Amino acid sequence: MNTLDFVLDITLSVGRPTIVLDSGYTAMIDTGASVPVWTDEPDILVKTYKGVREKENCGCKWFGGKTHGDLYRIPCFKLGNIEYPQFPVLVIQNSEFPTTFIIPALAFAKLRVEFDFQGKNMTVLFPPGETSIRHLLAHVDDKNLITAQMPQI
């Protein structure tokens, strides 16, 4: 294993891989998500992650439809050995959603991610030349819809 590689425990209680972050909040890893989403009160995001609101009333695709919320930036979001500077997050305040965070699989672009459902863990492997600093970009179009992407290298 590369020194940057890491393993996280997962649960499957919501039907998709879910991890517990260092902060104690839960995050679903979602292959269909177009942007990271925070489903709790924005004040908690601000207090816990120092999130800063960037734009109000943005939308994104949401489980076959659309949802709206405010776009925030977390100055440095950490997940295992990965650091995401200026991590974009759409805050939607949906108390019925079973996790606090939704992290798109796109956040692991160019990395190798292995899910061991029987062993209940997720391994993140860094190919040669990849670093722990990952940049997830968010773009708000003229219709106020957010899409995220990793920069091309």
PDB file of N, CA and C in Angstrom, residues 105-152:
ATOM      1  N   ALA A 105     -19.415  10.230  -5.684  1.00  0.00           N
ATOM      2  CA  ALA A 105     -18.274   9.373  -6.008  1.00  0.00           C
ATOM      3  C   ALA A 105     -17.221  10.157  -6.794  1.00  0.00           C
ATOM      4  N   LEU A 106     -17.659  11.196  -7.504  1.00  0.00           N
ATOM      5  CA  LEU A 106     -16.748  12.058  -8.245  1.00  0.00           C
ATOM      6  C   LEU A 106     -15.625  12.611  -7.355  1.00  0.00           C
ATOM      7  N   ALA A 107     -15.867  12.739  -6.071  1.00  0.00           N
ATOM      8  CA  ALA A 107     -14.849  13.246  -5.145  1.00  0.00           C
ATOM      9  C   ALA A 107     -13.624  12.334  -5.087  1.00  0.00           C
ATOM     10  N   PHE A 108     -13.765  11.106  -5.589  1.00  0.00           N
ATOM     11  CA  PHE A 108     -12.654  10.148  -5.596  1.00  0.00           C
ATOM     12  C   PHE A 108     -12.098   9.936  -7.005  1.00  0.00           C
ATOM     13  N   ALA A 109     -12.386  10.861  -7.924  1.00  0.00           N
ATOM     14  CA  ALA A 109     -11.909  10.735  -9.304  1.00  0.00           C
ATOM     15  C   ALA A 109     -10.396  10.544  -9.324  1.00  0.00           C
ATOM     16  N   LYS A 110      -9.946   9.673 -10.208  1.00  0.00           N
ATOM     17  CA  LYS A 110      -8.535   9.333 -10.421  1.00  0.00           C
ATOM     18  C   LYS A 110      -7.937   8.498  -9.295  1.00  0.00           C
ATOM     19  N   LEU A 111      -8.751   8.139  -8.309  1.00  0.00           N
ATOM     20  CA  LEU A 111      -8.312   7.250  -7.245  1.00  0.00           C
ATOM     21  C   LEU A 111      -8.981   5.899  -7.442  1.00  0.00           C
ATOM     22  N   ARG A 112      -8.468   4.889  -6.803  1.00  0.00           N
ATOM     23  CA  ARG A 112      -9.087   3.566  -6.859  1.00  0.00           C
ATOM     24  C   ARG A 112      -9.807   3.344  -5.534  1.00  0.00           C
ATOM     25  N   VAL A 113     -11.095   3.079  -5.612  1.00  0.00           N
ATOM     26  CA  VAL A 113     -11.905   2.868  -4.417  1.00  0.00           C
ATOM     27  C   VAL A 113     -12.479   1.459  -4.467  1.00  0.00           C
ATOM     28  N   GLU A 114     -12.257   0.716  -3.407  1.00  0.00           N
ATOM     29  CA  GLU A 114     -12.757  -0.651  -3.313  1.00  0.00           C
ATOM     30  C   GLU A 114     -13.716  -0.745  -2.127  1.00  0.00           C
ATOM     31  N   PHE A 115     -14.900  -1.274  -2.373  1.00  0.00           N
ATOM     32  CA  PHE A 115     -15.869  -1.498  -1.303  1.00  0.00           C
ATOM     33  C   PHE A 115     -15.885  -2.975  -0.967  1.00  0.00           C
ATOM     34  N   ASP A 116     -15.693  -3.286   0.290  1.00  0.00           N
ATOM     35  CA  ASP A 116     -15.795  -4.658   0.788  1.00  0.00           C
ATOM     36  C   ASP A 116     -17.051  -4.697   1.655  1.00  0.00           C
ATOM     37  N   PHE A 117     -18.173  -5.071   1.040  1.00  0.00           N
ATOM     38  CA  PHE A 117     -19.442  -5.044   1.759  1.00  0.00           C
ATOM     39  C   PHE A 117     -19.486  -6.100   2.851  1.00  0.00           C
ATOM     40  N   GLN A 118     -18.854  -7.234   2.623  1.00  0.00           N
ATOM     41  CA  GLN A 118     -18.831  -8.279   3.648  1.00  0.00           C
ATOM     42  C   GLN A 118     -17.970  -7.838   4.834  1.00  0.00           C
ATOM     43  N   GLY A 119     -16.812  -7.243   4.533  1.00  0.00           N
ATOM     44  CA  GLY A 119     -15.927  -6.767   5.593  1.00  0.00           C
ATOM     45  C   GLY A 119     -16.307  -5.404   6.136  1.00  0.00           C
ATOM     46  N   LYS A 120     -17.283  -4.748   5.501  1.00  0.00           N
ATOM     47  CA  LYS A 120     -17.799  -3.442   5.911  1.00  0.00           C
ATOM     48  C   LYS A 120     -16.710  -2.372   5.965  1.00  0.00           C
ATOM     49  N   ASN A 121     -15.966  -2.262   4.842  1.00  0.00           N
ATOM     50  CA  ASN A 121     -14.997  -1.181   4.755  1.00  0.00           C
ATOM     51  C   ASN A 121     -14.817  -0.726   3.316  1.00  0.00           C
ATOM     52  N   MET A 122     -14.205   0.419   3.201  1.00  0.00           N
ATOM     53  CA  MET A 122     -13.939   1.066   1.918  1.00  0.00           C
ATOM     54  C   MET A 122     -12.452   1.415   1.907  1.00  0.00           C
ATOM     55  N   THR A 123     -11.731   0.967   0.887  1.00  0.00           N
ATOM     56  CA  THR A 123     -10.307   1.249   0.769  1.00  0.00           C
ATOM     57  C   THR A 123     -10.101   2.257  -0.351  1.00  0.00           C
ATOM     58  N   VAL A 124      -9.333   3.294  -0.073  1.00  0.00           N
ATOM     59  CA  VAL A 124      -9.017   4.309  -1.071  1.00  0.00           C
ATOM     60  C   VAL A 124      -7.523   4.191  -1.375  1.00  0.00           C
ATOM     61  N   LEU A 125      -7.225   3.936  -2.652  1.00  0.00           N
ATOM     62  CA  LEU A 125      -5.849   3.721  -3.095  1.00  0.00           C
ATOM     63  C   LEU A 125      -5.424   4.835  -4.042  1.00  0.00           C
ATOM     64  N   PHE A 126      -4.226   5.344  -3.843  1.00  0.00           N
ATOM     65  CA  PHE A 126      -3.686   6.433  -4.650  1.00  0.00           C
ATOM     66  C   PHE A 126      -2.735   5.882  -5.703  1.00  0.00           C
ATOM     67  N   PRO A 127      -3.069   5.999  -6.994  1.00  0.00           N
ATOM     68  CA  PRO A 127      -2.135   5.577  -8.041  1.00  0.00           C
ATOM     69  C   PRO A 127      -0.868   6.448  -8.005  1.00  0.00           C
ATOM     70  N   PRO A 128       0.219   5.969  -8.576  1.00  0.00           N
ATOM     71  CA  PRO A 128       1.445   6.782  -8.623  1.00  0.00           C
ATOM     72  C   PRO A 128       1.168   8.154  -9.240  1.00  0.00           C
ATOM     73  N   GLY A 129       1.722   9.175  -8.624  1.00  0.00           N
ATOM     74  CA  GLY A 129       1.574  10.536  -9.144  1.00  0.00           C
ATOM     75  C   GLY A 129       0.383  11.301  -8.596  1.00  0.00           C
ATOM     76  N   GLU A 130      -0.556  10.620  -7.948  1.00  0.00           N
ATOM     77  CA  GLU A 130      -1.716  11.310  -7.372  1.00  0.00           C
ATOM     78  C   GLU A 130      -1.388  11.783  -5.957  1.00  0.00           C
ATOM     79  N   THR A 131      -1.927  12.926  -5.577  1.00  0.00           N
ATOM     80  CA  THR A 131      -1.655  13.490  -4.255  1.00  0.00           C
ATOM     81  C   THR A 131      -2.900  13.456  -3.386  1.00  0.00           C
ATOM     82  N   SER A 132      -2.714  13.763  -2.118  1.00  0.00           N
ATOM     83  CA  SER A 132      -3.837  13.778  -1.177  1.00  0.00           C
ATOM     84  C   SER A 132      -4.663  15.049  -1.286  1.00  0.00           C
ATOM     85  N   ILE A 133      -4.173  16.054  -1.983  1.00  0.00           N
ATOM     86  CA  ILE A 133      -4.914  17.305  -2.176  1.00  0.00           C
ATOM     87  C   ILE A 133      -5.765  17.140  -3.431  1.00  0.00           C
ATOM     88  N   ARG A 134      -7.092  17.160  -3.263  1.00  0.00           N
ATOM     89  CA  ARG A 134      -8.030  16.957  -4.366  1.00  0.00           C
ATOM     90  C   ARG A 134      -8.858  18.232  -4.526  1.00  0.00           C
ATOM     91  N   HIS A 135      -9.130  18.623  -5.734  1.00  0.00           N
ATOM     92  CA  HIS A 135      -9.911  19.835  -5.989  1.00  0.00           C
ATOM     93  C   HIS A 135     -11.222  19.451  -6.655  1.00  0.00           C
ATOM     94  N   LEU A 136     -12.305  19.631  -5.924  1.00  0.00           N
ATOM     95  CA  LEU A 136     -13.636  19.396  -6.470  1.00  0.00           C
ATOM     96  C   LEU A 136     -14.218  20.771  -6.804  1.00  0.00           C
ATOM     97  N   LEU A 137     -14.444  21.010  -8.077  1.00  0.00           N
ATOM     98  CA  LEU A 137     -14.923  22.310  -8.528  1.00  0.00           C
ATOM     99  C   LEU A 137     -16.442  22.294  -8.642  1.00  0.00           C
ATOM    100  N   ALA A 138     -17.057  23.436  -8.370  1.00  0.00           N
ATOM    101  CA  ALA A 138     -18.508  23.577  -8.538  1.00  0.00           C
ATOM    102  C   ALA A 138     -18.769  24.741  -9.470  1.00  0.00           C
ATOM    103  N   HIS A 139     -19.672  24.508 -10.397  1.00  0.00           N
ATOM    104  CA  HIS A 139     -20.038  25.539 -11.354  1.00  0.00           C
ATOM    105  C   HIS A 139     -21.538  25.797 -11.224  1.00  0.00           C
ATOM    106  N   VAL A 140     -21.915  27.069 -11.122  1.00  0.00           N
ATOM    107  CA  VAL A 140     -23.324  27.464 -11.095  1.00  0.00           C
ATOM    108  C   VAL A 140     -23.640  28.086 -12.446  1.00  0.00           C
ATOM    109  N   ASP A 141     -24.584  27.466 -13.180  1.00  0.00           N
ATOM    110  CA  ASP A 141     -24.901  27.959 -14.527  1.00  0.00           C
ATOM    111  C   ASP A 141     -25.892  29.124 -14.467  1.00  0.00           C
ATOM    112  N   ASP A 142     -26.315  29.600 -15.632  1.00  0.00           N
ATOM    113  CA  ASP A 142     -27.213  30.761 -15.692  1.00  0.00           C
ATOM    114  C   ASP A 142     -28.620  30.463 -15.186  1.00  0.00           C
ATOM    115  N   LYS A 143     -28.939  29.183 -14.957  1.00  0.00           N
ATOM    116  CA  LYS A 143     -30.229  28.802 -14.372  1.00  0.00           C
ATOM    117  C   LYS A 143     -30.093  28.511 -12.884  1.00  0.00           C
ATOM    118  N   ASN A 144     -28.930  28.843 -12.312  1.00  0.00           N
ATOM    119  CA  ASN A 144     -28.625  28.643 -10.900  1.00  0.00           C
ATOM    120  C   ASN A 144     -28.514  27.161 -10.519  1.00  0.00           C
ATOM    121  N   LEU A 145     -28.215  26.285 -11.486  1.00  0.00           N
ATOM    122  CA  LEU A 145     -28.015  24.871 -11.205  1.00  0.00           C
ATOM    123  C   LEU A 145     -26.529  24.601 -11.002  1.00  0.00           C
ATOM    124  N   ILE A 146     -26.225  23.802  -9.989  1.00  0.00           N
ATOM    125  CA  ILE A 146     -24.837  23.493  -9.653  1.00  0.00           C
ATOM    126  C   ILE A 146     -24.441  22.157 -10.264  1.00  0.00           C
ATOM    127  N   THR A 147     -23.252  22.109 -10.822  1.00  0.00           N
ATOM    128  CA  THR A 147     -22.634  20.846 -11.203  1.00  0.00           C
ATOM    129  C   THR A 147     -21.212  20.871 -10.651  1.00  0.00           C
ATOM    130  N   ALA A 148     -20.701  19.691 -10.336  1.00  0.00           N
ATOM    131  CA  ALA A 148     -19.345  19.584  -9.802  1.00  0.00           C
ATOM    132  C   ALA A 148     -18.495  18.797 -10.775  1.00  0.00           C
ATOM    133  N   GLN A 149     -17.196  19.066 -10.725  1.00  0.00           N
ATOM    134  CA  GLN A 149     -16.271  18.311 -11.556  1.00  0.00           C
ATOM    135  C   GLN A 149     -14.885  18.362 -10.936  1.00  0.00           C
ATOM    136  N   MET A 150     -14.066  17.387 -11.284  1.00  0.00           N
ATOM    137  CA  MET A 150     -12.661  17.400 -10.890  1.00  0.00           C
ATOM    138  C   MET A 150     -11.910  18.046 -12.054  1.00  0.00           C
ATOM    139  N   PRO A 151     -10.886  18.867 -11.756  1.00  0.00           N
ATOM    140  CA  PRO A 151     -10.137  19.477 -12.858  1.00  0.00           C
ATOM    141  C   PRO A 151      -9.384  18.427 -13.661  1.00  0.00           C
ATOM    142  N   GLN A 152      -9.248  18.670 -14.954  1.00  0.00           N
ATOM    143  CA  GLN A 152      -8.498  17.772 -15.817  1.00  0.00           C
ATOM    144  C   GLN A 152      -7.016  18.095 -15.663  1.00  0.00           C
TER     145      GLN A 152
END
